[in-house]
Each structure stands twice: as structure tokens, then as C-alpha cells.
Amino acid sequence: MDIIPYLEILDRSKTGPQIMKNNWDMEYVVLPVQQIVKKYHLSWDKTNPIPQDDDLIDRLFQAGLELAYSSGVYCISTERIIQFSQNELVQAMQAMPQELIMGTGAETRVLFSRQIMDARPPLVWAGNPGAPTPQNIFIPCVKSWVQETIVDLITCGSITHIDGRAVESGTPLEIFAARWELTQLRQALKDLSRPGMGMLAGQSAVTEIGDLAIAHPDYLRKTDAHLVAMFNEMIIDQVNLSRALNSLDYGMRNASLATVMVGGLAGDAPGAAVVQIASFILANLVCRAHYHLLHPIHIRHVATSTIPVMWVQSAVTQAFSRNAPCIIVADIYPKSGALTRELLYEVAANAIAITVSGGHLEGVGSADGLYPNGTGLEARWMGEVGHAVSRQNLSLNEANALIMQLHQKYGHVFQQASGNPGVAFDRAYDLQTLTPLPAWDRMYQDVKSGIRKMGLSAL
């Protein structure tokens, strides 16, 4: 199905209605979202992170489509609104891939559009996406999740320093860092005999300069993915328009990313879900998305394991599954870090919410993705929980009850002033054997046993 040529989108970014950023926020996000939430009678139950009302889910989707049509997307670089007709938006949704080939050879995986309570297990996309990672532990970190057989695809943290030099965006060092990252990823895959594994990489490419530098088969292959981001809320810039354009001829996979803030401009969870849905609908066109990366965050707590953020992840995934099937991969960014029990409880709750609602799993961005405090063990755990949910055919109601039990185990971390960052990778893993230290492994085994007793017996 034909959709709008990208040159037409670039034209609209220069000729659309002009508006200042502050006016955009109020006139095209805050006020219309408030009106739409009221019009569609959108609300949520704070004791139920998994919505189970099909009519509510469908109203959420229609509300998001209305917002996408009425507001459009703001190009902050030109201070213009890129507008689309409802027919253009619907055509782009209908053209979204239902399957996507990732990786090559023995490591080829098919990303697919999952259904609510799908019996097919989610794909496991492992890594600590975007977390600042020192050079000396970058490869051990990556290998710790590549070696896990449950892992299907990988991502990684970002490189902030190269040989002691701070990487500044838009400079030659960004090119160096982005290419260093991809070279190391490819070497780690080769070392562990998984050279064809698909990646979401280029995390060190902050601008289009880094993105252009790695659009080459020696770095990002056509069966790998890169990020084409939208900003809060429903905003894009020429950097990300350039990222999307860069991929059109080369062919790598575009992962749209919109980190809608729950409790921000869109208000509470229902308003945030409306904006998230609208952002994905718009990203089909402006980001030329092949799949969507679902990563709402809480304005105070950041973590995706909070009740309102899990509600948004579940509601949005269900809404697209019911109304416009597409591939959704949801991020897991817990508040806690390695060598803490709470991290394992947070990952389990978040993985249950995503899997039962129809998403694939990506993570783990431990400690809010602020530190290199993630390991392969919680990536394995994320996958094990997701597979168990599908294998057990967990219902939405059963998933909801289990998540609330788990939340009681970790909810206190959101009240801790310093969070619960845990420890860096090299304090949780043996760097020689690339295995969890005994204390970390014991913690994992104990939590796993406890969650089986809670009701996830297929673990």
C-alpha cells in the first residue's frame, strides 16, 4: 500500500502552521488531551495495572487516532506542524509490517505482531539500552546476555568516553564512538558463535552524524535496527527526520521511540496512553517505523515498573492488537540495579504485563538506565518470565493479580531518595567466567522459586 512520499513529509515540515514550542505544548497537547479524555470517558483503576475492558481499550485507540489527526506532529527545528489527513494516518497503519526478518543465518528471527494473551512466546531483545557504559566492561556486559540461549536479539549501552575523551554529540568523536560500539558488538557476537544475531544498535549515535557513520554492512546491517525518536510530546526534529531518510535507501529497520511521560503534559495514565497511541500512529509516517519501541516513563519515578506505566504499556499494546496490529517491543527499565532482589521482582512484573498484553520484551535497563548496573542474568530472567506467561496461557486477570503481589515486594523502592541502583556489572559478575557471582545467582534462584509459588508455575 502506498503511503506519503518522504519528500512530501519534509515539505510539510517547512510549510505547515508555525507555532512556538510553549504554545504547541499547551494548545496541541495539554488542552486537547484533557478534552479527549473527557469526551471518550477515559479512566483507570490504580489497583489494576492490566486493563480488562475491551470497550475502554477501543475508546483509547479512537482517542489516540483523533489526537494524531487533530494535532499532528511538531517539527521543533522549523517550528512547524506536520499535519496529516485521517485517511493518510489509516493507510500508514494498514501498511505496517506484520512480520519483520531480523538477523541472518542461524540467528535469523522473525519479529511478529503478537496478540493479547498470545500463546506464542515473545522474542527476547536483551541489553541495557542507552545506559552509559565504560569501555573496559562494554564487551563483558554484551557477552553476558549474548551467551544466554533464550536471547533472540541484542542491544547495548552507549559509549560516553573514548580512551578518556568525553564523546560530544555532533563531533568526530561521535563517529568514533558509534563505530567502536558496532565493531565491539560484532566481535562479541563472533566470539560467542552467534555472528548473525540481529541488533538494535548505534546507541552512541546521538545525532545523524553518528547514524550516517554506521549505515554500512560492516556496522549496522540491513537486518539490524536503529532508533528514530520522537520527543515529548509528539515532537520530532530534523536530526530524526534525517535518521529516517537515511534508512530509506539503505534498508535498516526503523524502531520508533516515543517516551511519553505519565504525569507530564498528558496527565495521568489514560491521557499518557492517548498520547502514546497518537505518537505511534504519527511515527508510522514521520519515523517510517518498521516496529514501535514502547517506553513510557513516570515523571517522578522514571521506571517502567510503576503501576501507571505498566497500565499504559498494557493498554497501548492491547489497543493496537485489537485495532491496528503492528509489532510492538516494550522496554523494561526498573528502578533497581544488579544484585538486588527488587530488580528481579520488577523485571518479573513488567515482563508479565508486556507479554500478556501482546508485546515483545526488551531490556533490562536496570537502575533506570542511568548506570552500567545491568547483567545478563536479569535478561535471562526477563525471557524466562515472558515464556512462562505464554506457556501457562496466563489470563489478563491472573496476570493482574500476580503483578500486584510482586509490586508489594518492590514498591518501596520508589520512596527511596537514592533509588535502588544496586552495583555495577563487574561487581555482580565474574569477569573471567562471565557468570553471576554466587550471591547474585542465589538471589535469582530464590526469587524464581518464590514466584512459582505465587502462581507462575510454568517458570
Coordinates of C-alpha atoms in Angstrom, one line a residue, residues 33 37 42 60 67 260 266-276 311-312:
V33 CA -5.8 15.7 25.6
V37 CA -10.0 12.1 27.8
L42 CA -11.3 7.5 29.8
L60 CA -8.4 4.7 23.9
L67 CA -5.4 13.4 18.7
V260 CA 5.6 9.7 26.8
A266 CA -0.7 14.4 29.0
G267 CA -1.7 14.0 32.6
D268 CA -2.3 10.7 34.3
A269 CA -2.2 7.2 32.7
P270 CA -5.3 7.5 30.4
G271 CA -4.0 10.8 28.9
A272 CA -0.5 9.4 28.6
A273 CA -1.9 6.3 26.8
V274 CA -3.7 8.6 24.3
V275 CA -0.5 10.5 23.5
Q276 CA 1.4 7.2 23.2
W311 CA -1.0 0.2 32.7
V312 CA 0.0 2.4 29.8

